[in-house]
Short mmCIF file of C-alpha atoms in Angstrom, two decimals:
data_model
loop_
_atom_site.label_atom_id
_atom_site.label_comp_id
_atom_site.label_asym_id
_atom_site.label_seq_id
_atom_site.Cartn_x
_atom_site.Cartn_y
_atom_site.Cartn_z
CA THR A 782 -15.77 2.49 20.86
CA ALA A 783 -17.15 2.73 17.32
CA GLY A 784 -15.05 1.22 14.64
CA ILE A 785 -14.26 -1.89 12.68
CA THR A 786 -13.25 -5.22 14.18
CA GLN A 787 -11.40 -8.09 12.54
CA ALA A 788 -10.91 -11.64 13.77
CA PRO A 789 -8.76 -13.56 14.21
CA THR A 790 -5.68 -11.40 14.78
CA SER A 791 -3.45 -14.08 13.33
CA GLN A 792 -3.76 -17.61 12.05
CA ILE A 793 -1.59 -20.41 10.74
CA LEU A 794 -3.49 -22.49 8.20
CA ALA A 795 -2.60 -25.71 6.43
CA ALA A 796 -2.68 -25.57 2.65
CA GLY A 797 -5.93 -26.90 1.25
CA ARG A 798 -7.96 -25.96 4.31
CA SER A 799 -10.72 -23.38 4.26
CA MET A 800 -11.00 -20.34 6.48
CA THR A 801 -13.24 -17.33 7.00
CA LEU A 802 -11.84 -14.00 8.11
CA ARG A 803 -14.41 -11.97 9.99
CA CYS A 804 -15.04 -8.24 9.74
CA THR A 805 -17.68 -6.23 11.61
CA GLN A 806 -18.28 -2.49 11.71
CA ASP A 807 -20.68 -0.44 13.82
CA MET A 808 -20.45 2.87 11.96
CA ARG A 809 -23.33 2.08 9.56
CA HIS A 810 -20.99 2.56 6.61
CA ASN A 811 -22.50 1.37 3.35
CA ALA A 812 -19.25 0.38 1.65
CA MET A 813 -16.83 -2.30 2.84
CA TYR A 814 -13.62 -3.70 1.40
CA TRP A 815 -11.02 -6.41 1.79
CA TYR A 816 -7.36 -5.73 1.00
CA ARG A 817 -4.26 -7.83 1.27
CA GLN A 818 -0.93 -6.24 2.13
CA ASP A 819 2.30 -7.77 0.93
CA LEU A 820 5.79 -6.32 1.29
CA GLY A 821 6.68 -4.19 -1.73
CA LEU A 822 3.21 -4.49 -3.22
CA GLY A 823 1.24 -2.19 -0.99
CA LEU A 824 -2.46 -2.79 -0.43
CA ARG A 825 -4.37 -4.64 -3.13
CA LEU A 826 -8.15 -4.78 -3.31
CA ILE A 827 -9.60 -8.30 -3.18
CA HIS A 828 -13.37 -7.72 -3.04
CA TYR A 829 -15.68 -4.90 -2.16
CA SER A 830 -19.32 -4.23 -1.34
CA ASN A 831 -21.03 -0.93 -2.07
CA THR A 832 -24.07 -1.81 0.04
CA ALA A 833 -25.68 -4.76 1.80
CA GLY A 834 -26.64 -7.48 -0.67
CA THR A 835 -24.09 -6.52 -3.33
CA THR A 836 -20.44 -7.46 -3.86
CA GLY A 837 -17.82 -6.92 -6.54
CA LYS A 838 -14.37 -8.09 -7.56
CA GLY A 839 -11.28 -6.02 -6.97
CA GLU A 840 -7.75 -6.33 -8.35
CA VAL A 841 -6.90 -9.79 -6.95
CA PRO A 842 -10.15 -11.74 -6.36
CA ASP A 843 -9.06 -15.26 -7.35
CA GLY A 844 -9.22 -17.78 -4.51
CA TYR A 845 -11.43 -15.58 -2.34
CA SER A 846 -15.16 -15.08 -1.88
CA VAL A 847 -17.23 -12.63 0.15
CA SER A 848 -20.80 -12.09 1.22
CA ARG A 849 -22.69 -9.08 2.56
CA ALA A 850 -25.87 -10.26 4.23
CA ASN A 851 -26.22 -7.08 6.30
CA THR A 852 -24.63 -3.66 6.69
CA ASP A 853 -22.32 -4.56 9.56
CA ASP A 854 -20.63 -7.80 8.48
CA PHE A 855 -18.36 -8.58 5.54
CA PRO A 856 -16.64 -11.98 5.88
CA LEU A 857 -13.86 -13.12 3.53
CA THR A 858 -13.57 -16.84 2.78
CA LEU A 859 -10.64 -18.79 1.43
CA ALA A 860 -12.12 -22.04 0.11
CA SER A 861 -8.83 -23.91 -0.30
CA ALA A 862 -5.84 -21.98 0.97
CA VAL A 863 -2.52 -21.88 -0.88
CA PRO A 864 0.86 -20.57 0.35
CA SER A 865 0.63 -17.52 -1.93
CA GLN A 866 -2.30 -16.35 0.17
CA THR A 867 0.07 -15.77 3.08
CA SER A 868 -0.42 -12.09 3.79
CA VAL A 869 -1.84 -9.48 6.12
CA TYR A 870 -5.52 -8.91 5.40
CA PHE A 871 -7.21 -5.61 6.15
CA CYS A 872 -10.90 -4.95 6.16
CA ALA A 873 -12.06 -1.35 5.67
CA SER A 874 -15.28 0.61 5.43
CA SER A 875 -16.40 4.01 4.19
CA ALA A 876 -19.56 6.06 4.09
CA THR A 877 -21.21 6.57 0.70
CA GLY A 878 -19.84 9.66 -1.01
CA ASN A 879 -16.95 9.94 1.43
CA GLY A 880 -13.72 8.27 0.43
CA GLY A 881 -12.14 8.22 3.86
CA TYR A 882 -11.54 4.61 4.82
CA THR A 883 -11.58 3.25 8.35
CA PHE A 884 -9.38 0.18 8.53
CA GLY A 885 -9.57 -2.78 10.86
CA SER A 886 -6.49 -3.89 12.76
CA GLY A 887 -5.69 -6.65 10.29
CA THR A 888 -5.39 -10.44 10.24
CA ARG A 889 -1.99 -11.98 9.69
CA LEU A 890 -2.50 -15.25 7.82
CA THR A 891 0.23 -17.80 7.19
CA VAL A 892 -0.55 -20.73 4.88
CA VAL A 893 1.87 -23.62 5.26
CA GLY B 1067 -8.77 0.64 -14.44
CA GLU B 1068 -6.57 2.87 -12.35
CA ASN B 1069 -2.81 2.41 -11.95
CA VAL B 1070 -0.99 4.30 -9.18
CA GLU B 1071 2.79 4.62 -8.99
CA GLN B 1072 4.55 6.00 -5.92
CA HIS B 1073 8.09 7.28 -5.44
CA PRO B 1074 10.44 7.03 -3.68
CA SER B 1075 10.11 3.65 -1.99
CA THR B 1076 12.27 4.85 0.91
CA LEU B 1077 13.11 8.33 2.13
CA SER B 1078 15.48 9.31 4.93
CA VAL B 1079 15.56 12.87 6.28
CA GLN B 1080 16.90 14.70 9.28
CA GLU B 1081 14.51 16.02 11.88
CA GLY B 1082 13.28 19.46 10.83
CA ASP B 1083 13.78 18.86 7.11
CA SER B 1084 10.94 18.62 4.61
CA ALA B 1085 9.83 15.40 2.93
CA VAL B 1086 8.04 15.02 -0.40
CA ILE B 1087 6.41 11.87 -1.73
CA LYS B 1088 5.04 11.74 -5.27
CA CYS B 1089 2.38 9.64 -6.95
CA THR B 1090 1.15 9.39 -10.52
CA TYR B 1091 -2.16 7.97 -11.66
CA SER B 1092 -3.42 6.77 -15.03
CA ASP B 1093 -7.16 7.49 -15.15
CA SER B 1094 -7.80 11.13 -16.03
CA ALA B 1095 -11.35 10.78 -14.66
CA SER B 1096 -10.10 10.09 -11.11
CA ASN B 1097 -11.40 12.73 -8.72
CA TYR B 1098 -10.25 11.80 -5.23
CA PHE B 1099 -6.72 11.37 -3.87
CA PRO B 1100 -6.12 10.35 -0.24
CA TRP B 1101 -2.94 9.72 1.70
CA TYR B 1102 -2.62 7.13 4.46
CA LYS B 1103 0.01 6.71 7.17
CA GLN B 1104 0.83 3.28 8.53
CA GLU B 1105 3.02 2.91 11.58
CA LEU B 1106 4.83 -0.36 12.17
CA GLY B 1107 2.40 -3.12 13.04
CA LYS B 1108 -0.60 -0.79 12.90
CA ARG B 1109 -3.49 -0.20 10.55
CA PRO B 1110 -3.34 2.49 7.82
CA GLN B 1111 -4.92 5.78 8.84
CA LEU B 1112 -6.13 8.62 6.63
CA ILE B 1113 -4.05 11.75 7.14
CA ILE B 1114 -5.18 14.03 4.32
CA ASP B 1115 -7.11 13.88 1.08
CA ILE B 1116 -7.86 16.15 -1.87
CA ARG B 1117 -10.69 16.32 -4.35
CA SER B 1118 -10.07 17.11 -8.01
CA ASN B 1119 -11.66 20.55 -7.84
CA VAL B 1120 -8.74 22.02 -5.83
CA GLY B 1121 -5.01 22.15 -6.43
CA GLU B 1122 -3.71 22.18 -2.87
CA LYS B 1123 -4.85 21.39 0.65
CA LYS B 1124 -3.00 21.96 3.91
CA ASP B 1125 -3.40 20.64 7.44
CA GLN B 1126 -0.75 21.96 9.83
CA ARG B 1127 2.57 20.42 8.76
CA ILE B 1128 1.21 18.32 5.93
CA ALA B 1129 -0.06 19.37 2.53
CA VAL B 1130 -1.12 17.67 -0.66
CA THR B 1131 -0.83 19.18 -4.15
CA LEU B 1132 -2.59 17.95 -7.26
CA ASN B 1133 -1.67 18.48 -10.92
CA LYS B 1134 -4.53 17.08 -12.98
CA THR B 1135 -2.90 17.89 -16.31
CA ALA B 1136 0.17 15.85 -15.48
CA LYS B 1137 -1.86 13.31 -13.45
CA HIS B 1138 0.27 13.45 -10.36
CA PHE B 1139 -0.17 14.42 -6.73
CA SER B 1140 2.30 14.85 -3.91
CA LEU B 1141 2.44 14.74 -0.11
CA HIS B 1142 4.55 17.41 1.58
CA ILE B 1143 5.59 17.17 5.22
CA THR B 1144 7.39 20.17 6.69
CA GLU B 1145 9.42 20.36 9.90
CA THR B 1146 9.57 16.59 10.11
CA GLN B 1147 9.64 14.91 13.51
CA PRO B 1148 10.69 11.37 14.52
CA GLU B 1149 7.03 10.45 15.03
CA ASP B 1150 6.48 11.09 11.31
CA SER B 1151 8.49 7.92 10.65
CA ALA B 1152 6.09 5.45 9.02
CA VAL B 1153 5.02 4.05 5.66
CA TYR B 1154 2.90 6.43 3.61
CA PHE B 1155 0.49 5.28 0.90
CA CYS B 1156 -1.21 7.31 -1.79
CA ALA B 1157 -4.38 6.10 -3.49
CA ALA B 1158 -6.87 6.86 -6.24
CA PRO B 1159 -10.30 5.40 -7.06
CA LEU B 1160 -10.51 2.24 -9.18
CA ASN B 1161 -13.45 3.86 -10.94
CA THR B 1162 -14.82 7.38 -10.84
CA GLY B 1163 -16.02 8.25 -7.36
CA PHE B 1164 -14.59 8.07 -3.87
CA GLN B 1165 -14.59 4.38 -3.26
CA LYS B 1166 -12.70 1.23 -4.29
CA LEU B 1167 -9.26 2.73 -3.86
CA VAL B 1168 -6.14 1.55 -5.66
CA PHE B 1169 -3.06 2.12 -3.50
CA GLY B 1170 0.52 2.94 -4.38
CA THR B 1171 3.25 0.59 -3.18
CA GLY B 1172 4.18 2.83 -0.25
CA THR B 1173 7.06 5.05 0.88
CA ARG B 1174 8.96 4.24 4.04
CA LEU B 1175 9.89 7.56 5.67
CA LEU B 1176 12.60 7.59 8.31
CA VAL B 1177 13.14 10.80 10.28
CA SER B 1178 16.40 10.80 12.21
CA PRO B 1179 16.82 12.96 15.32
#
């Protein structure tokens, strides 16, 4: 089934440790995004990529990095996790010129 | 950059009633306004969107209206059903175009039988 896959589904991470959240899509969408969802704050954009080889900062980029080596994959890395990064992380993709996002199923991350 | 405000944060209605959720945006150049529905524990899913060249769009029981002068847009759900219970998010582009969406803080809709 075509779509967007995130891994892991959930993770408990010790503060100070690093972690990479994985995101893969098979729809050949040019644009990909990472959002975090926190209660009462909705979805906030962390980083985005308009096309393979390019990335940009969103609303809340500090503490996160991304790469876009190819069209399908868009990993999000936390270099040194802090408790405030406890959240649900959603990856999404969209075709160029079409704003409709397809979201992944999310990664629930708890930093302790 | 874009700022999107959404009201109300919670909305309770009886089955069969109508529900209206409103959003305002700050960037007058914004040209695309989608609405997403998120059921408990699930991913957000696009339910309807509108481009800035039209004032209203309908899809069965849901509709979206856009007032560019006032910079606000609304989601209307008629004949609500219990399965409409979810969190609804509006969004607008961070910059001109269709991508890099800024989301509202969400409205939790509860439809009681």
